[in-house]
mmCIF file of C-alpha atoms in Angstrom:
data_model
loop_
_atom_site.group_PDB
_atom_site.id
_atom_site.type_symbol
_atom_site.label_atom_id
_atom_site.label_comp_id
_atom_site.label_asym_id
_atom_site.label_seq_id
_atom_site.Cartn_x
_atom_site.Cartn_y
_atom_site.Cartn_z
ATOM 1 C CA MET A 5 16.672 17.642 28.467
ATOM 2 C CA VAL A 6 14.566 18.164 25.365
ATOM 3 C CA ILE A 7 17.010 20.730 23.962
ATOM 4 C CA ALA A 8 19.924 18.374 24.616
ATOM 5 C CA GLU A 9 18.067 15.545 22.867
ATOM 6 C CA ILE A 10 17.381 17.749 19.854
ATOM 7 C CA GLY A 11 21.027 18.819 19.798
ATOM 8 C CA ARG A 12 22.261 15.224 19.804
ATOM 9 C CA PHE A 13 19.840 14.344 17.017
ATOM 10 C CA VAL A 14 20.979 17.287 14.894
ATOM 11 C CA ALA A 15 24.619 16.382 15.521
ATOM 12 C CA MET A 16 24.000 12.780 14.439
ATOM 13 C CA SER A 17 22.128 13.982 11.345
ATOM 14 C CA LEU A 18 25.033 16.209 10.331
ATOM 15 C CA ASP A 19 27.527 13.393 10.941
ATOM 16 C CA THR A 20 25.357 11.107 8.796
ATOM 17 C CA ALA A 21 25.310 13.676 5.997
ATOM 18 C CA ARG A 22 29.110 13.856 6.087
ATOM 19 C CA ALA A 23 29.393 10.064 6.186
ATOM 20 C CA ALA A 24 27.158 9.788 3.109
ATOM 21 C CA GLY A 25 29.858 11.431 1.018
ATOM 22 C CA ARG A 26 32.532 8.888 1.929
ATOM 23 C CA ARG A 27 33.414 5.891 -0.195
ATOM 24 C CA PRO A 28 32.748 3.074 -0.628
ATOM 25 C CA PHE A 29 28.999 3.469 -0.518
ATOM 26 C CA GLN A 30 27.151 0.442 0.868
ATOM 27 C CA VAL A 31 25.130 -0.323 -2.269
ATOM 28 C CA ARG A 32 24.326 -3.905 -1.318
ATOM 29 C CA GLU A 33 23.023 -2.834 2.087
ATOM 30 C CA LEU A 34 20.985 -0.067 0.451
ATOM 31 C CA VAL A 35 19.311 -2.523 -1.936
ATOM 32 C CA ARG A 36 18.640 -4.990 0.863
ATOM 33 C CA GLN A 37 17.101 -2.359 3.119
ATOM 34 C CA ALA A 38 15.044 -0.839 0.290
ATOM 35 C CA TRP A 39 13.622 -4.232 -0.630
ATOM 36 C CA PHE A 40 12.782 -4.929 3.016
ATOM 37 C CA ILE A 41 10.967 -1.597 3.374
ATOM 38 C CA VAL A 42 8.994 -2.248 0.178
ATOM 39 C CA SER A 43 8.078 -5.766 1.291
ATOM 40 C CA VAL A 44 6.666 -4.626 4.642
ATOM 41 C CA SER A 45 5.097 -1.342 3.508
ATOM 42 C CA ALA A 46 3.714 -1.690 -0.037
ATOM 43 C CA LEU A 47 0.613 -3.790 0.630
ATOM 44 C CA PRO A 48 -0.474 -2.024 3.856
ATOM 45 C CA THR A 49 0.079 1.335 2.163
ATOM 46 C CA ALA A 50 -2.104 0.379 -0.799
ATOM 47 C CA LEU A 51 -4.837 -0.949 1.489
ATOM 48 C CA VAL A 52 -4.828 2.203 3.622
ATOM 49 C CA ALA A 53 -4.996 4.394 0.492
ATOM 50 C CA ILE A 54 -8.324 2.854 -0.578
ATOM 51 C CA PRO A 55 -10.452 4.195 2.317
ATOM 52 C CA PHE A 56 -8.571 7.502 2.175
ATOM 53 C CA GLY A 57 -9.555 7.985 -1.453
ATOM 54 C CA ALA A 58 -13.133 6.852 -0.839
ATOM 55 C CA VAL A 59 -13.635 9.092 2.201
ATOM 56 C CA LEU A 60 -12.206 12.132 0.420
ATOM 57 C CA ALA A 61 -14.398 11.494 -2.610
ATOM 58 C CA MET A 62 -17.473 11.103 -0.403
ATOM 59 C CA GLN A 63 -16.848 14.206 1.697
ATOM 60 C CA THR A 64 -15.827 16.462 -1.184
ATOM 61 C CA GLY A 65 -18.668 15.138 -3.313
ATOM 62 C CA ASN A 66 -21.255 15.969 -0.667
ATOM 63 C CA LEU A 67 -19.763 19.413 -0.052
ATOM 64 C CA ILE A 68 -19.422 20.303 -3.721
ATOM 65 C CA ARG A 69 -22.995 19.249 -4.486
ATOM 66 C CA GLN A 70 -24.283 21.654 -1.847
ATOM 67 C CA PHE A 71 -22.688 24.498 -3.834
ATOM 68 C CA GLY A 72 -23.966 23.156 -7.143
ATOM 69 C CA ALA A 73 -20.466 22.567 -8.547
ATOM 70 C CA GLN A 74 -20.518 18.811 -9.163
ATOM 71 C CA SER A 75 -18.157 19.221 -12.109
ATOM 72 C CA PHE A 76 -15.312 20.100 -9.710
ATOM 73 C CA THR A 77 -15.625 16.943 -7.605
ATOM 74 C CA GLY A 78 -12.710 15.275 -9.351
ATOM 75 C CA ALA A 79 -10.450 18.297 -8.991
ATOM 76 C CA THR A 80 -11.027 18.675 -5.258
ATOM 77 C CA ALA A 81 -10.529 14.966 -4.665
ATOM 78 C CA VAL A 82 -7.276 15.049 -6.611
ATOM 79 C CA LEU A 83 -6.021 18.015 -4.611
ATOM 80 C CA GLY A 84 -6.842 16.292 -1.332
ATOM 81 C CA ILE A 85 -5.183 13.031 -2.300
ATOM 82 C CA VAL A 86 -2.138 14.364 -4.129
ATOM 83 C CA ARG A 87 -1.277 17.272 -1.850
ATOM 84 C CA GLU A 88 -2.155 15.916 1.579
ATOM 85 C CA ALA A 89 -3.462 12.353 1.834
ATOM 86 C CA GLY A 90 -0.679 10.747 -0.205
ATOM 87 C CA PRO A 91 2.249 12.209 1.748
ATOM 88 C CA VAL A 92 0.491 11.750 5.104
ATOM 89 C CA VAL A 93 -0.295 8.071 4.489
ATOM 90 C CA THR A 94 3.236 7.533 3.224
ATOM 91 C CA ALA A 95 4.656 9.233 6.315
ATOM 92 C CA LEU A 96 2.627 7.098 8.694
ATOM 93 C CA MET A 97 3.466 3.835 6.936
ATOM 94 C CA ILE A 98 7.156 4.665 6.631
ATOM 95 C CA ALA A 99 7.311 5.651 10.302
ATOM 96 C CA GLY A 100 5.328 2.630 11.485
ATOM 97 C CA ALA A 101 6.831 -0.118 9.332
ATOM 98 C CA ALA A 102 10.273 1.006 8.190
ATOM 99 C CA GLY A 103 11.131 3.233 11.143
ATOM 100 C CA SER A 104 10.276 0.639 13.769
ATOM 101 C CA ALA A 105 12.285 -2.051 11.960
ATOM 102 C CA ILE A 106 15.342 0.195 11.589
ATOM 103 C CA CYS A 107 15.185 1.251 15.227
ATOM 104 C CA ALA A 108 14.793 -2.331 16.465
ATOM 105 C CA ASP A 109 17.708 -3.544 14.339
ATOM 106 C CA LEU A 110 20.103 -0.814 15.427
ATOM 107 C CA GLY A 111 18.888 -0.994 19.026
ATOM 108 C CA ALA A 112 19.547 -4.733 19.152
ATOM 109 C CA ARG A 113 23.029 -4.145 17.755
ATOM 110 C CA ARG A 114 23.627 -1.501 20.415
ATOM 111 C CA ILE A 115 22.665 -3.657 23.393
ATOM 112 C CA ARG A 116 24.726 -6.566 21.991
ATOM 113 C CA ASP A 117 27.721 -4.197 21.886
ATOM 114 C CA GLU A 118 28.068 -4.610 18.122
ATOM 115 C CA ILE A 119 28.158 -0.843 17.649
ATOM 116 C CA ASP A 120 30.950 -0.495 20.218
ATOM 117 C CA ALA A 121 32.853 -3.331 18.551
ATOM 118 C CA MET A 122 32.605 -1.587 15.177
ATOM 119 C CA GLU A 123 33.939 1.625 16.667
ATOM 120 C CA VAL A 124 36.847 -0.255 18.263
ATOM 121 C CA LEU A 125 37.676 -1.709 14.847
ATOM 122 C CA ALA A 126 37.591 1.806 13.339
ATOM 123 C CA VAL A 127 34.416 1.062 11.367
ATOM 124 C CA ASP A 128 32.052 4.029 11.380
ATOM 125 C CA PRO A 129 28.537 2.774 12.285
ATOM 126 C CA LEU A 130 26.982 5.820 10.635
ATOM 127 C CA HIS A 131 28.693 5.095 7.314
ATOM 128 C CA ARG A 132 28.186 1.340 7.471
ATOM 129 C CA LEU A 133 24.679 1.080 8.952
ATOM 130 C CA VAL A 134 22.849 4.414 9.135
ATOM 131 C CA VAL A 135 23.588 5.923 5.712
ATOM 132 C CA PRO A 136 22.220 2.993 3.643
ATOM 133 C CA ARG A 137 19.097 2.780 5.805
ATOM 134 C CA VAL A 138 18.362 6.493 5.513
ATOM 135 C CA ALA A 139 19.028 6.340 1.770
ATOM 136 C CA ALA A 140 16.672 3.356 1.470
ATOM 137 C CA CYS A 141 13.895 5.277 3.224
ATOM 138 C CA ALA A 142 14.503 8.266 0.958
ATOM 139 C CA LEU A 143 14.385 6.020 -2.113
ATOM 140 C CA VAL A 144 11.256 4.067 -1.184
ATOM 141 C CA ALA A 145 9.146 6.911 0.238
ATOM 142 C CA PRO A 146 8.470 8.665 -3.133
ATOM 143 C CA LEU A 147 7.608 5.300 -4.677
ATOM 144 C CA LEU A 148 5.118 4.580 -1.891
ATOM 145 C CA ASN A 149 3.703 8.062 -2.297
ATOM 146 C CA GLY A 150 3.118 7.367 -5.985
ATOM 147 C CA LEU A 151 1.390 4.119 -5.040
ATOM 148 C CA VAL A 152 -0.835 5.906 -2.519
ATOM 149 C CA THR A 153 -1.706 8.600 -5.051
ATOM 150 C CA THR A 154 -2.595 6.092 -7.767
ATOM 151 C CA VAL A 155 -4.660 3.818 -5.549
ATOM 152 C CA GLY A 156 -6.359 6.769 -3.842
ATOM 153 C CA LEU A 157 -7.338 8.378 -7.142
ATOM 154 C CA VAL A 158 -8.730 5.112 -8.498
ATOM 155 C CA ALA A 159 -10.673 4.514 -5.285
ATOM 156 C CA GLY A 160 -12.010 8.075 -5.303
ATOM 157 C CA TYR A 161 -13.044 7.794 -8.944
ATOM 158 C CA LEU A 162 -14.848 4.484 -8.423
ATOM 159 C CA PHE A 163 -16.602 5.711 -5.295
ATOM 160 C CA ASN A 164 -17.726 8.970 -6.893
ATOM 161 C CA VAL A 165 -18.837 7.451 -10.192
ATOM 162 C CA VAL A 166 -20.229 4.108 -9.035
ATOM 163 C CA ALA A 167 -21.474 4.787 -5.497
ATOM 164 C CA GLN A 168 -22.507 8.436 -5.856
ATOM 165 C CA GLY A 169 -23.660 8.302 -9.470
ATOM 166 C CA GLY A 170 -21.265 10.942 -10.724
ATOM 167 C CA SER A 171 -20.318 11.536 -14.332
ATOM 168 C CA PRO A 172 -17.055 9.837 -15.401
ATOM 169 C CA GLY A 173 -16.368 12.466 -18.045
ATOM 170 C CA ALA A 174 -16.911 15.404 -15.709
ATOM 171 C CA TYR A 175 -14.799 13.754 -13.003
ATOM 172 C CA LEU A 176 -11.869 13.175 -15.332
ATOM 173 C CA GLN A 177 -12.217 16.519 -17.081
ATOM 174 C CA SER A 178 -12.033 18.435 -13.831
ATOM 175 C CA PHE A 179 -8.591 17.014 -13.025
ATOM 176 C CA ASN A 180 -6.897 19.890 -14.800
ATOM 177 C CA ALA A 181 -9.223 22.548 -13.409
ATOM 178 C CA LEU A 182 -7.396 23.021 -10.113
ATOM 179 C CA ALA A 183 -4.625 20.426 -9.981
ATOM 180 C CA GLU A 184 -1.239 21.162 -11.509
ATOM 181 C CA LEU A 185 1.866 19.122 -12.167
ATOM 182 C CA SER A 186 3.668 21.106 -9.487
ATOM 183 C CA ASP A 187 1.286 19.574 -6.924
ATOM 184 C CA LEU A 188 2.646 16.133 -7.747
ATOM 185 C CA TRP A 189 6.251 17.303 -7.509
ATOM 186 C CA VAL A 190 5.591 18.895 -4.131
ATOM 187 C CA SER A 191 3.933 15.683 -2.971
ATOM 188 C CA GLU A 192 6.941 13.636 -4.063
ATOM 189 C CA GLY A 193 9.263 16.159 -2.421
ATOM 190 C CA LYS A 194 7.332 15.806 0.821
ATOM 191 C CA ALA A 195 7.661 12.027 0.644
ATOM 192 C CA LEU A 196 11.415 12.325 0.105
ATOM 193 C CA VAL A 197 11.808 14.603 3.122
ATOM 194 C CA PHE A 198 9.599 12.294 5.190
ATOM 195 C CA GLY A 199 11.711 9.291 4.230
ATOM 196 C CA VAL A 200 14.961 10.974 5.254
ATOM 197 C CA THR A 201 13.444 12.198 8.515
ATOM 198 C CA THR A 202 12.068 8.768 9.395
ATOM 199 C CA GLY A 203 15.400 7.100 8.762
ATOM 200 C CA LEU A 204 17.283 9.625 10.866
ATOM 201 C CA VAL A 205 14.854 9.512 13.796
ATOM 202 C CA ALA A 206 14.755 5.707 13.791
ATOM 203 C CA ALA A 207 18.546 5.467 13.578
ATOM 204 C CA TYR A 208 19.039 7.975 16.377
ATOM 205 C CA LYS A 209 16.655 6.228 18.760
ATOM 206 C CA GLY A 210 18.101 2.833 17.863
ATOM 207 C CA LEU A 211 21.708 3.886 18.447
ATOM 208 C CA SER A 212 20.787 5.525 21.769
ATOM 209 C CA ALA A 213 18.879 2.492 23.071
ATOM 210 C CA ALA A 214 19.939 1.229 26.489
ATOM 211 C CA GLY A 215 18.685 -1.095 29.204
ATOM 212 C CA GLY A 216 18.442 -4.406 27.384
ATOM 213 C CA PRO A 217 15.474 -5.677 25.374
ATOM 214 C CA LYS A 218 13.070 -3.478 27.322
ATOM 215 C CA GLY A 219 15.075 -0.431 26.300
ATOM 216 C CA VAL A 220 14.926 -1.466 22.654
ATOM 217 C CA GLY A 221 11.139 -1.775 22.849
ATOM 218 C CA GLU A 222 10.858 1.662 24.422
ATOM 219 C CA ALA A 223 13.163 3.115 21.766
ATOM 220 C CA VAL A 224 10.999 1.642 18.993
ATOM 221 C CA ASN A 225 7.843 3.159 20.479
ATOM 222 C CA GLN A 226 9.522 6.528 20.888
ATOM 223 C CA ALA A 227 10.899 6.405 17.338
ATOM 224 C CA VAL A 228 7.451 5.839 15.823
ATOM 225 C CA VAL A 229 5.798 8.560 17.912
ATOM 226 C CA PHE A 230 8.553 11.140 17.433
ATOM 227 C CA ALA A 231 8.807 10.421 13.708
ATOM 228 C CA ALA A 232 5.052 10.849 13.261
ATOM 229 C CA LEU A 233 5.084 14.159 15.165
ATOM 230 C CA VAL A 234 8.029 15.506 13.175
ATOM 231 C CA LEU A 235 6.513 14.363 9.880
ATOM 232 C CA PHE A 236 3.218 16.118 10.538
ATOM 233 C CA ALA A 237 5.107 19.302 11.479
ATOM 234 C CA GLU A 238 7.154 19.063 8.282
ATOM 235 C CA ASN A 239 4.012 18.474 6.242
ATOM 236 C CA PHE A 240 2.461 21.646 7.645
ATOM 237 C CA LEU A 241 5.576 23.730 7.024
ATOM 238 C CA ILE A 242 6.057 22.497 3.450
ATOM 239 C CA SER A 243 2.382 23.046 2.642
ATOM 240 C CA ALA A 244 2.454 26.549 4.127
ATOM 241 C CA VAL A 245 5.570 27.519 2.164
ATOM 242 C CA TYR A 246 4.130 26.039 -1.051
ATOM 243 C CA ASN A 247 0.855 27.904 -0.631
ATOM 244 C CA GLU A 248 2.665 31.179 -0.009
ATOM 245 C CA LEU A 249 5.262 30.922 -2.771
ATOM 246 C CA VAL A 250 3.353 29.099 -5.520
ATOM 247 C CA LEU A 251 -0.393 29.424 -4.991
ATOM 248 C CA SER A 252 -0.612 32.943 -3.586
#
């Protein structure tokens, strides 16, 4: 059952990739979906990034002080936020806000037989509905990751300097001690992969919804849970590969 489910998801993902190359591309739908994702995700993402940055600054600050290396507090906080916290927060918000909305929309269309009607009229639902939604998630996710990174770094800086009495100059100067530009690119790459994955999982669960409104609700719950699990697995794999190929 699980293997069959994975197989159907992979098949739909491949069909979506092929449909993305067909013309005309649904630009208007892409813009509409991207704006919707931004409108429901931007503010919660920024608010969640504040405690993430503060907690990382507090924990790393306490740990670093025990080793007498206060000058590296900023560097460790940056690494935690840029490499891990930013993509993880982005993944959770994309899966919770955007993924649930996409799944509910497509699931409602499925139980109202709109998807079947499109297929009867020779309109490919993947090309018309799924591709622009996946592309919107892929477009918005790196932007949200940049927002999380910026807000988290500002929150970490304020907490370390104001609340913990750290040195602003030492905090800022240590940014370049451990952090590199490649860390930011990897973080943005993670966000892009997370966005595509969320869109595909949400679309798959929405298109496979059955059993009326109750089935749509169950599909939405499953989409959020499955997307979060897959995103955390992807985050681990990308981090492991990056550490082996770049940092080792």
